[in-house]
Amino acid sequence: MTQDSVKRVLLVAAENDALHGVKVGGMADVIRDLPPALAICEVIADVAMPNYGFLAQRYHAMHMVDIEVYFAGEHHTVAVYRMPRPQNKDDIAAVSQNDADDSIAQIYLFDHPLFNHHGKVYCDGSADRPFAEDATKFALFSLCVATSLVQGVLPRVDVLHLHDWHTAMVAMLRSCVDEFAVLKALPCVFTIHNLALQGIRPFTGDDSSFGHWFPQYMGKLNPIADNSLFDPRYDNCINPMRMGIVLSDKVHLVSPTYAREVLIPSDYIKGFFGGEGLENDLNAKCQQGKLVGIINGCVYDEVNNTDEPHHHDYVALLLKAENTLIKWQAKVANVNVIDSIALTRISQYKHALLANTQLLKNSQLVPDTDRFLLTFVGRLTEQKMLILLQPFIDAEGQTTTKIVLDVIVESLKRHQPSGVFMLLGSGDLHIAKALQATAARYDNFLFLHGYDEALSEQLYQSGSLFLMPSSFEPCGISQMLAMREGQPCLVHGVGGLNDTIIDNVSGWVFNGETLAAQGQALVERVNQVFELYGSDTWQQVKHNAAKQRFSWDDVAKQYLAKLYVTNANDH
């Protein structure tokens, strides 16, 4: 297959920010932005995803057909809907039979009760049965996609492009089950957005296990399954992520640096996150020339986005944060402690502004564009927060009673007495408790426990410095969004952060050989960067950050050249 012969690609994914309510992480941005970029290259990129109980109804998608599948020992009916990819996710219009046009990108929605979880993409699950509910629904979803392809429900495509563990069983069915063998003629690409999440479940002995989902295939799988289904570390466990790696023709990592990191075993004591137990399979793919690292892109509005940084407005940001907190509280019975602390801090900040006559005009607050704002937007996970929450080890090697975050907030107070660190994020409740403790101790740290898209956009636009100290970062989109708005970033030199930030040129980078050293290096770098604020060097870095371009148009061309060109002996 040559690049010119690729006309249609099917993206199979759990998330898609082209529609409302189905974004959790960076995968959603990719599935939103890749189809229009590929369209410029004259490639139609359709998307197959679960309906989650509400998408088809919200967008008035057209019901195509009901398919029958045999799953968990029973016959199931799954409805398939289609709709053209909307130009804007607020575009909600009925799709009639006459509007079904295969010449434009379509979104195919698969509807079944197992895919519905209170309008959420992923289930919360329980610690003693990780991935159980999600693994079951995505196993059924994968079966539905494979069945639809074999039966011709979906239009013929030239490349099958699977995203993360949720869809990896499509590759397994294609390679290991005779009734889907016709799909072997279809080149299969597997993209890893986050190797740390692998969807591991038992092979047998559980309601959420391979044997329970697919009793009809037990004892009938092709021999290749013996070496591809099972996790290399845990007996009697399947690993969907491994299936995607071993059984796809090409494996794609979402940045060149991450594609190198995953070839090395993880070392948690040293704070290094690499192959996560699958490094041998990834190395084998690399040696075959079938492992590719391509950075994700970012969307730029070139009409309104000059290369000059934006000027932030602290007052407008405070009001937006306050309104967001009030909106969150309207949905709960009682104000929780974290939100109470945040509301108190905002009240204190507003009082301080009112006391400053320079910021008053006709009894109204005027924009405050000089205040230093340290910002963070991201999920509360160990990946994002581990370094910040480590006990701080001082220059003498002594472990202090403070965590790294405390020391950074104290440094901010010394260098910028009126500066504020605003952190927006939701996720792990234990991490939230640790952030709550810091927010209670320091009046210049505002922790907003949740996520709001409009507030996050304002933080990107208004911040002075964006902090992204991830322990690992396959690609990262937050740093691109901050730079797009002219906010320079201080990041850990891993994964996509290493590929998008040039130290002392378009931002600042820290590193460390151990977790403790990473915490020390972050604090040291923070102090150095704070001291640069307002200097010619700072202004140049800020200007350079705003000029950076990680265009999806360029990324799409790399997809065509490196991923969608598959040799005949690759599958």
Coordinates of C-alpha atoms in Angstrom, one line a residue:
M1 CA 0.0 0.0 0.0
T2 CA 1.3 3.4 -0.9
Q3 CA 0.6 6.8 0.7
D4 CA -1.5 7.9 -2.3
S5 CA -3.8 4.8 -2.1
V6 CA -4.9 5.7 1.5
K7 CA -8.3 7.2 1.1
R8 CA -10.2 6.3 4.2
V9 CA -9.2 5.5 7.8
L10 CA -11.3 4.2 10.7
L11 CA -10.2 5.6 14.1
V12 CA -11.5 3.4 16.9
A13 CA -11.4 5.1 20.3
A14 CA -13.1 5.6 23.7
E15 CA -13.0 9.4 23.7
N16 CA -13.7 12.2 21.2
D17 CA -13.8 15.9 21.9
A18 CA -15.6 16.6 18.7
L19 CA -18.7 15.8 20.7
H20 CA -19.8 17.0 24.1
G21 CA -19.2 14.9 27.2
V22 CA -16.7 12.4 26.0
K23 CA -13.4 14.0 26.8
V24 CA -11.2 12.7 29.7
G25 CA -7.7 13.0 28.5
G26 CA -5.5 13.9 25.5
M27 CA -6.9 11.1 23.4
A28 CA -10.1 13.1 23.0
D29 CA -8.1 16.0 21.5
V30 CA -6.4 13.7 19.0
I31 CA -9.7 12.1 17.9
R32 CA -11.2 15.6 17.6
D33 CA -8.3 17.2 15.6
L34 CA -6.9 14.4 13.5
P35 CA -9.9 14.0 11.0
P36 CA -9.8 17.6 9.7
A37 CA -6.0 17.5 9.4
L38 CA -6.2 14.2 7.4
A39 CA -9.0 15.8 5.3
I40 CA -6.5 18.3 4.0
C41 CA -4.4 15.4 2.9
E42 CA -7.5 14.0 1.1
V43 CA -8.0 11.2 3.6
I44 CA -11.4 10.6 5.2
A45 CA -11.1 9.7 8.9
D46 CA -14.2 8.1 10.4
V47 CA -14.5 7.5 14.1
A48 CA -16.1 4.4 15.8
M49 CA -16.9 4.8 19.5
P50 CA -19.5 3.8 22.2
N51 CA -22.7 5.9 22.4
Y52 CA -22.4 6.0 26.2
G53 CA -26.2 6.2 26.4
F54 CA -26.6 9.8 25.2
L55 CA -24.6 10.9 22.2
A56 CA -26.9 9.7 19.4
Q57 CA -29.9 11.2 21.1
R58 CA -28.2 14.5 21.8
Y59 CA -26.9 14.9 18.2
H60 CA -30.0 13.3 16.5
A61 CA -27.7 10.7 14.8
M62 CA -29.3 8.4 12.2
H63 CA -30.0 4.9 13.3
M64 CA -28.3 2.7 10.7
V65 CA -28.9 -0.9 11.7
D66 CA -29.0 -3.3 14.7
I67 CA -26.2 -5.9 14.8
E68 CA -26.3 -9.2 16.6
V69 CA -23.2 -10.4 18.6
Y70 CA -22.6 -13.3 21.0
F71 CA -21.0 -12.0 24.1
A72 CA -20.7 -13.4 27.7
G73 CA -22.7 -16.5 26.7
E74 CA -25.7 -14.6 25.4
H75 CA -26.9 -13.0 22.1
H76 CA -26.9 -9.2 22.3
T77 CA -28.5 -6.6 20.0
V78 CA -26.4 -3.5 19.5
A79 CA -27.7 -0.4 17.7
V80 CA -25.4 1.4 15.3
Y81 CA -25.9 5.1 14.6
R82 CA -24.0 7.5 12.3
M83 CA -23.6 11.2 12.0
P84 CA -21.3 13.5 10.1
R85 CA -18.5 14.8 12.2
P86 CA -19.7 18.3 13.4
Q87 CA -17.6 21.3 12.5
N88 CA -18.3 22.4 16.1
K89 CA -19.4 20.2 18.9
D90 CA -22.3 22.7 19.6
D91 CA -23.7 21.9 16.2
I92 CA -26.7 19.7 16.9
A93 CA -28.8 18.9 13.8
A94 CA -30.9 16.0 12.8
V95 CA -29.2 13.6 10.3
S96 CA -31.7 12.2 7.8
Q97 CA -31.2 9.2 5.6
N98 CA -30.6 11.5 2.6
D99 CA -27.8 13.2 4.5
A100 CA -25.7 10.0 4.9
D101 CA -22.7 11.0 2.8
D102 CA -19.7 8.6 2.8
S103 CA -17.6 11.3 1.1
I104 CA -17.2 13.1 4.4
A105 CA -16.0 11.9 7.8
Q106 CA -18.6 10.1 9.8
I107 CA -18.9 9.2 13.5
Y108 CA -20.3 5.8 14.2
L109 CA -21.9 5.3 17.6
F110 CA -22.5 1.8 19.1
D111 CA -25.4 1.7 21.6
H112 CA -25.8 -1.0 24.3
P113 CA -26.8 -0.9 28.0
L114 CA -23.3 -2.1 29.0
F115 CA -21.8 1.1 27.5
N116 CA -23.9 3.4 29.7
H117 CA -22.5 4.6 33.0
H118 CA -24.4 7.7 34.1
G119 CA -23.1 9.6 31.0
K120 CA -19.5 9.0 31.9
V121 CA -16.8 7.5 29.6
Y122 CA -15.1 5.4 32.3
C123 CA -16.4 3.7 35.4
D124 CA -14.8 4.5 38.8
G125 CA -14.3 0.8 39.5
S126 CA -12.9 -0.6 42.7
A127 CA -9.4 -1.2 43.8
D128 CA -9.9 -5.0 44.2
R129 CA -11.2 -5.4 40.7
P130 CA -9.3 -2.8 38.5
F131 CA -10.8 -2.1 35.1
A132 CA -13.5 -4.7 35.6
E133 CA -16.5 -2.8 34.3
D134 CA -14.6 -0.8 31.7
A135 CA -12.8 -4.0 30.4
T136 CA -16.2 -5.7 29.9
K137 CA -17.8 -2.9 28.0
F138 CA -14.7 -2.3 25.8
A139 CA -14.4 -6.0 25.0
L140 CA -18.0 -5.9 23.8
F141 CA -17.4 -2.7 21.9
S142 CA -14.3 -4.2 20.2
L143 CA -16.5 -7.2 19.2
C144 CA -19.1 -4.9 17.7
V145 CA -16.5 -2.9 15.7
A146 CA -15.0 -6.1 14.3
T147 CA -18.4 -7.6 13.5
S148 CA -19.5 -4.4 11.7
L149 CA -16.4 -4.4 9.6
V150 CA -16.8 -8.0 8.6
Q151 CA -20.5 -7.5 7.8
G152 CA -20.0 -4.3 5.8
V153 CA -22.0 -2.2 8.2
L154 CA -19.2 0.3 8.1
P155 CA -17.8 1.5 4.8
R156 CA -14.6 0.0 3.4
V157 CA -11.5 1.6 4.9
D158 CA -7.8 1.3 3.9
V159 CA -6.4 1.5 7.4
L160 CA -7.7 0.4 10.9
H161 CA -6.4 2.7 13.6
L162 CA -6.9 1.6 17.2
H163 CA -6.3 3.9 20.2
D164 CA -5.1 2.6 23.6
W165 CA -6.1 -0.6 25.4
H166 CA -9.9 0.0 25.2
T167 CA -9.9 -0.9 21.5
A168 CA -6.9 -3.4 21.3
M169 CA -9.2 -6.4 21.2
V170 CA -10.1 -5.5 17.7
A171 CA -6.5 -6.4 16.8
M172 CA -6.9 -9.7 18.8
L173 CA -10.1 -10.7 17.0
R174 CA -8.6 -9.9 13.6
S175 CA -5.5 -12.0 14.3
C176 CA -6.7 -14.8 16.5
V177 CA -10.3 -15.6 15.6
D178 CA -11.1 -17.3 12.3
E179 CA -14.4 -15.6 11.6
F180 CA -12.6 -12.2 11.6
A181 CA -9.6 -13.4 9.6
V182 CA -10.7 -11.3 6.6
L183 CA -9.7 -8.2 8.5
K184 CA -6.0 -9.3 8.3
A185 CA -6.0 -7.8 4.8
L186 CA -6.6 -4.4 6.5
P187 CA -3.5 -2.7 7.8
C188 CA -3.8 -2.1 11.6
V189 CA -2.1 0.7 13.5
F190 CA -2.2 0.9 17.3
T191 CA -1.6 4.2 19.1
I192 CA -0.4 4.2 22.7
H193 CA -1.5 7.4 24.5
N194 CA -0.7 6.1 28.0
L195 CA 1.2 2.9 28.5
A196 CA 0.6 2.9 32.3
L197 CA -3.1 2.0 31.8
Q198 CA -3.3 -1.5 30.3
G199 CA -6.8 -2.9 31.1
I200 CA -5.4 -6.1 32.7
R201 CA -8.0 -8.7 33.6
P202 CA -8.1 -12.4 34.5
F203 CA -8.2 -15.0 31.7
T204 CA -10.8 -17.0 33.5
G205 CA -12.6 -17.2 36.8
D206 CA -14.3 -13.8 36.9
D207 CA -17.4 -12.1 35.4
S208 CA -14.9 -9.7 33.8
S209 CA -12.5 -12.1 32.2
F210 CA -11.7 -13.3 28.7
G211 CA -13.3 -16.7 29.3
H212 CA -16.5 -15.1 30.4
W213 CA -16.7 -12.6 27.5
F214 CA -15.7 -15.0 24.8
P215 CA -16.7 -18.6 25.8
Q216 CA -17.2 -19.4 22.1
Y217 CA -13.5 -18.8 21.4
M218 CA -12.0 -20.8 24.3
G219 CA -9.9 -23.6 22.9
K220 CA -10.3 -22.3 19.3
L221 CA -7.9 -19.4 19.2
N222 CA -5.1 -19.4 16.6
P223 CA -1.7 -20.4 18.1
I224 CA -0.5 -16.8 17.9
A225 CA -2.9 -16.0 20.8
D226 CA -0.7 -18.0 23.2
N227 CA 2.0 -15.4 23.0
S228 CA -0.1 -12.3 22.6
L229 CA -3.0 -12.4 25.0
F230 CA -1.3 -12.9 28.3
D231 CA 0.4 -10.4 30.6
P232 CA 4.1 -11.2 30.9
R233 CA 4.0 -10.6 34.7
Y234 CA 0.8 -12.1 36.0
D235 CA -0.3 -15.7 35.5
N236 CA -3.9 -16.2 34.2
C237 CA -4.2 -12.5 33.2
I238 CA -4.8 -11.1 29.8
N239 CA -3.4 -7.7 28.8
P240 CA -5.3 -5.8 26.1
M241 CA -2.4 -3.2 25.8
R242 CA -0.1 -6.1 25.0
M243 CA -2.5 -7.4 22.4
G244 CA -2.5 -4.1 20.6
I245 CA 1.3 -4.0 20.6
V246 CA 2.0 -7.5 19.4
L247 CA -0.9 -8.0 17.0
S248 CA -0.9 -4.6 15.2
D249 CA 1.2 -3.9 12.1
K250 CA 2.5 -0.6 13.4
V251 CA 2.7 0.8 16.9
H252 CA 2.6 4.5 17.4
L253 CA 3.7 6.4 20.5
V254 CA 2.6 10.0 20.8
S255 CA 6.1 11.6 21.0
P256 CA 9.6 10.6 19.8
T257 CA 11.0 10.8 23.3
Y258 CA 8.3 8.6 24.8
A259 CA 8.9 6.1 22.0
R260 CA 12.4 5.7 23.3
E261 CA 11.5 5.8 27.0
V262 CA 9.1 2.8 26.7
L263 CA 11.9 0.6 25.5
I264 CA 13.5 0.8 29.0
P265 CA 12.1 -1.0 32.1
S266 CA 10.3 1.3 34.6
D267 CA 12.2 2.0 37.8
Y268 CA 9.8 3.5 40.3
I269 CA 12.4 4.0 43.0
K270 CA 14.3 6.2 40.7
G271 CA 11.2 7.9 39.5
F272 CA 11.5 6.6 35.9
F273 CA 8.4 5.4 34.1
G274 CA 9.2 3.5 30.9
G275 CA 8.0 0.2 29.4
E276 CA 5.7 -0.7 32.3
G277 CA 6.4 -4.4 31.9
L278 CA 5.9 -4.4 28.1
E279 CA 9.3 -3.2 27.1
N280 CA 10.3 -6.6 25.6
D281 CA 7.3 -6.5 23.2
L282 CA 8.0 -2.8 22.4
N283 CA 11.7 -3.6 21.7
A284 CA 10.7 -6.4 19.4
K285 CA 8.4 -4.1 17.5
C286 CA 11.2 -1.5 17.3
Q287 CA 13.7 -4.0 15.9
Q288 CA 11.2 -4.9 13.2
G289 CA 11.0 -1.2 12.3
K290 CA 7.4 -1.0 13.3
L291 CA 7.6 1.4 16.3
V292 CA 7.1 5.0 15.4
G293 CA 7.1 8.2 17.6
I294 CA 5.1 11.1 16.3
I295 CA 4.2 14.1 18.5
N296 CA 0.6 15.1 18.7
G297 CA -0.5 18.5 17.3
C298 CA -2.3 21.6 18.5
V299 CA -4.9 23.8 16.8
Y300 CA -4.0 27.4 16.2
D301 CA -6.3 30.2 15.2
E302 CA -3.9 32.0 12.9
V303 CA -6.4 34.8 12.2
N304 CA -6.5 36.0 15.8
N305 CA -3.3 34.4 17.1
T306 CA -0.4 36.6 16.4
D307 CA 3.0 35.6 17.7
E308 CA 2.7 38.1 20.5
P309 CA 1.8 36.9 24.0
H310 CA -1.5 37.8 25.6
H311 CA -1.8 40.1 28.6
H312 CA -3.4 38.5 31.5
D313 CA -6.1 39.9 33.8
Y314 CA -5.9 38.7 37.4
V315 CA -9.2 40.3 38.3
A316 CA -11.2 38.6 35.5
L317 CA -9.5 35.3 36.4
L318 CA -10.5 35.6 40.1
L319 CA -14.1 36.3 39.2
K320 CA -14.2 33.4 36.7
A321 CA -12.8 31.1 39.4
E322 CA -15.3 32.3 41.9
N323 CA -18.2 31.8 39.5
T324 CA -17.0 28.3 38.7
L325 CA -16.8 27.3 42.3
I326 CA -20.4 28.6 42.8
K327 CA -21.5 26.6 39.8
W328 CA -19.9 23.4 41.2
Q329 CA -21.6 24.0 44.6
A330 CA -25.0 24.3 43.0
K331 CA -24.7 20.6 42.2
V332 CA -24.0 19.4 45.7
A333 CA -25.9 19.4 49.0
N334 CA -23.1 20.9 51.2
V335 CA -20.0 23.0 50.5
N336 CA -17.0 20.7 50.9
V337 CA -13.9 21.7 52.8
I338 CA -11.7 22.1 49.6
D339 CA -14.2 24.5 47.9
S340 CA -14.7 26.3 51.2
I341 CA -10.9 27.0 51.5
A342 CA -10.9 28.1 47.8
L343 CA -13.8 30.5 48.3
T344 CA -12.2 32.0 51.4
R345 CA -8.9 32.6 49.5
I346 CA -10.7 34.3 46.7
S347 CA -12.6 36.5 49.1
Q348 CA -9.2 37.4 50.7
Y349 CA -7.7 38.2 47.3
K350 CA -10.7 40.4 46.4
H351 CA -10.5 42.2 49.7
A352 CA -6.8 42.9 49.1
L353 CA -7.6 44.3 45.7
L354 CA -10.3 46.6 47.1
A355 CA -7.8 47.9 49.6
N356 CA -5.5 48.9 46.8
T357 CA -6.7 52.2 45.5
Q358 CA -4.6 51.9 42.4
L359 CA -6.8 49.0 41.2
L360 CA -10.0 51.0 41.7
K361 CA -11.7 53.3 39.3
N362 CA -15.1 54.8 40.0
S363 CA -15.5 52.1 42.7
Q364 CA -14.9 49.4 40.2
L365 CA -11.9 47.0 40.0
V366 CA -9.7 47.6 37.0
P367 CA -7.6 44.9 35.2
D368 CA -4.5 43.8 37.1
T369 CA -2.0 42.6 34.5
D370 CA 1.2 42.8 36.5
R371 CA 0.7 40.2 39.2
F372 CA 2.7 36.9 38.9
L373 CA 0.4 33.9 38.3
L374 CA 1.9 30.4 38.6
T375 CA -0.6 28.0 37.0
F376 CA -1.3 24.2 36.7
V377 CA -4.2 22.5 34.8
G378 CA -4.3 18.7 34.8
R379 CA -5.7 15.5 36.3
L380 CA -4.9 14.7 39.9
T381 CA -2.9 11.5 39.2
E382 CA 0.4 10.2 40.4
Q383 CA 1.7 10.8 36.9
K384 CA 1.1 14.5 37.2
M385 CA 1.5 15.1 41.0
L386 CA 4.1 12.6 42.3
I387 CA 7.1 15.0 42.2
L388 CA 5.1 17.8 43.8
L389 CA 3.9 15.7 46.7
Q390 CA 7.3 14.1 47.5
P391 CA 8.9 15.0 50.9
F392 CA 11.4 17.8 50.1
I393 CA 15.1 16.9 50.7
D394 CA 17.2 19.9 51.3
A395 CA 20.7 20.7 50.0
E396 CA 22.3 18.8 52.9
G397 CA 20.3 15.7 52.0
Q398 CA 18.0 15.9 55.0
T399 CA 14.3 15.0 54.6
T400 CA 12.2 18.0 55.7
T401 CA 8.6 18.0 57.0
K402 CA 7.5 19.8 53.9
I403 CA 6.6 18.5 50.5
V404 CA 8.0 19.9 47.3
L405 CA 4.8 21.9 46.6
D406 CA 5.1 23.6 50.0
V407 CA 8.6 24.8 49.2
I408 CA 7.6 26.1 45.7
V409 CA 4.7 28.1 47.3
E410 CA 7.1 29.5 49.8
S411 CA 9.5 30.5 47.1
L412 CA 6.7 32.2 45.2
K413 CA 6.0 34.3 48.3
R414 CA 9.6 35.3 48.6
H415 CA 10.2 36.3 45.0
Q416 CA 6.7 37.6 44.2
P417 CA 4.9 38.6 47.5
S418 CA 1.6 39.3 45.7
G419 CA 1.9 36.3 43.4
V420 CA -0.6 33.4 43.4
F421 CA -0.3 29.7 42.4
M422 CA -3.6 28.6 40.9
L423 CA -4.1 24.8 40.4
L424 CA -7.1 23.4 38.6
G425 CA -7.7 19.6 38.6
S426 CA -9.8 16.7 39.6
G427 CA -9.1 13.0 40.2
D428 CA -7.5 11.0 43.0
L429 CA -9.1 12.0 46.3
H430 CA -5.9 11.2 48.3
I431 CA -4.0 13.7 46.2
A432 CA -6.8 16.2 46.6
K433 CA -6.5 15.9 50.4
A434 CA -2.7 16.6 50.2
L435 CA -3.4 19.7 48.1
Q436 CA -6.1 20.7 50.5
A437 CA -3.6 20.7 53.3
T438 CA -1.2 23.0 51.4
A439 CA -4.1 25.3 50.5
A440 CA -5.0 25.6 54.1
R441 CA -1.4 26.5 55.2
Y442 CA -0.5 29.0 52.4
D443 CA -2.6 32.0 51.5
N444 CA -1.0 32.3 48.0
F445 CA -2.0 28.8 46.9
L446 CA -5.5 28.4 45.3
F447 CA -6.6 24.9 44.7
L448 CA -9.7 24.5 42.5
H449 CA -10.9 20.9 42.9
G450 CA -12.6 20.1 39.6
Y451 CA -12.5 20.8 35.9
D452 CA -14.0 23.6 33.9
E453 CA -13.1 24.1 30.2
A454 CA -13.7 27.9 30.2
L455 CA -11.7 28.4 33.4
S456 CA -8.8 26.2 32.1
E457 CA -8.7 28.4 29.0
Q458 CA -8.5 31.5 31.1
L459 CA -5.7 30.0 33.1
Y460 CA -3.7 29.3 29.9
Q461 CA -4.3 32.9 28.8
S462 CA -3.7 34.6 32.1
G463 CA -0.8 32.8 33.7
S464 CA 2.7 34.0 34.0
L465 CA 4.3 30.6 34.2
F466 CA 2.8 27.2 33.6
L467 CA 4.1 24.3 35.8
M468 CA 4.0 20.7 34.4
P469 CA 6.3 18.5 36.6
S470 CA 4.9 15.1 35.3
S471 CA 6.8 12.0 36.2
F472 CA 6.1 10.8 32.7
E473 CA 4.2 12.5 29.8
P474 CA 3.5 10.5 26.6
C475 CA 2.8 13.8 24.7
G476 CA 1.1 16.4 26.8
I477 CA -1.3 19.0 25.4
S478 CA -1.4 21.5 28.4
Q479 CA 2.1 22.8 27.6
M480 CA 1.1 23.4 24.0
L481 CA -2.0 25.2 25.0
A482 CA -0.1 27.4 27.5
M483 CA 2.6 28.3 25.0
R484 CA -0.1 29.0 22.3
E485 CA -1.3 31.8 24.6
G486 CA 2.2 33.1 25.2
Q487 CA 2.6 31.5 28.7
P488 CA 6.1 29.9 29.1
C489 CA 6.3 26.5 30.8
L490 CA 8.5 24.9 33.4
V491 CA 8.4 21.1 32.8
H492 CA 10.1 17.8 33.6
G493 CA 12.3 16.8 30.6
V494 CA 10.4 13.6 29.8
G495 CA 8.3 12.3 26.9
G496 CA 6.5 15.0 24.9
L497 CA 7.5 17.7 27.3
N498 CA 11.1 17.1 26.2
D499 CA 10.0 17.3 22.5
T500 CA 8.1 20.5 22.8
I501 CA 10.0 22.7 25.3
I502 CA 13.6 23.9 24.5
D503 CA 15.3 24.8 27.8
N504 CA 16.1 28.5 28.1
V505 CA 14.6 29.2 24.7
S506 CA 10.9 28.5 24.7
G507 CA 10.6 27.5 28.3
W508 CA 12.5 25.8 31.1
V509 CA 13.3 22.2 31.9
F510 CA 14.4 20.3 35.0
N511 CA 15.6 16.7 35.3
G512 CA 16.8 14.3 38.0
E513 CA 18.1 10.7 38.2
T514 CA 16.0 9.9 41.2
L515 CA 12.6 11.0 42.6
A516 CA 14.3 12.9 45.4
A517 CA 16.7 14.5 42.9
Q518 CA 13.7 15.5 40.6
G519 CA 12.1 17.3 43.6
Q520 CA 15.3 19.1 44.4
A521 CA 15.9 20.0 40.7
L522 CA 12.3 21.4 40.4
V523 CA 12.7 23.6 43.4
E524 CA 16.1 24.9 42.2
R525 CA 14.7 25.6 38.7
V526 CA 11.7 27.3 40.1
N527 CA 13.9 29.7 42.1
Q528 CA 16.0 30.4 39.0
V529 CA 13.0 31.1 36.9
F530 CA 11.3 33.3 39.5
E531 CA 14.5 35.5 39.6
L532 CA 14.3 35.9 35.8
Y533 CA 10.8 37.3 35.8
G534 CA 10.5 40.6 34.0
S535 CA 14.0 40.4 32.6
D536 CA 14.9 40.6 28.9
T537 CA 15.6 36.9 29.0
W538 CA 12.1 36.2 30.4
Q539 CA 10.5 38.4 27.7
Q540 CA 12.4 36.6 24.9
V541 CA 11.4 33.1 26.3
K542 CA 7.8 34.3 26.5
H543 CA 7.9 35.6 22.9
N544 CA 9.5 32.3 21.7
A545 CA 6.9 30.2 23.5
A546 CA 4.1 32.1 21.6
K547 CA 5.8 31.5 18.3
Q548 CA 6.0 27.7 18.7
R549 CA 3.8 25.7 16.3
F550 CA 3.0 22.0 16.6
S551 CA 0.6 21.9 13.6
W552 CA -1.8 19.0 13.1
D553 CA -1.4 19.6 9.4
D554 CA 2.3 18.6 9.7
V555 CA 1.4 15.7 12.0
A556 CA -1.1 14.3 9.5
K557 CA 1.5 14.2 6.8
Q558 CA 3.8 12.2 9.2
Y559 CA 0.9 9.8 9.8
L560 CA 0.6 9.2 6.1
A561 CA 4.3 8.8 5.6
K562 CA 5.1 6.6 8.6
L563 CA 2.0 4.9 9.9
Y564 CA -0.5 4.5 7.0
V565 CA 2.1 3.2 4.5
T566 CA 2.2 -0.6 5.3
N567 CA 4.2 -3.2 3.5
A568 CA 2.4 -6.3 2.3
N569 CA 4.4 -8.5 4.6
D570 CA 3.4 -6.4 7.7
H571 CA 0.0 -8.1 8.0

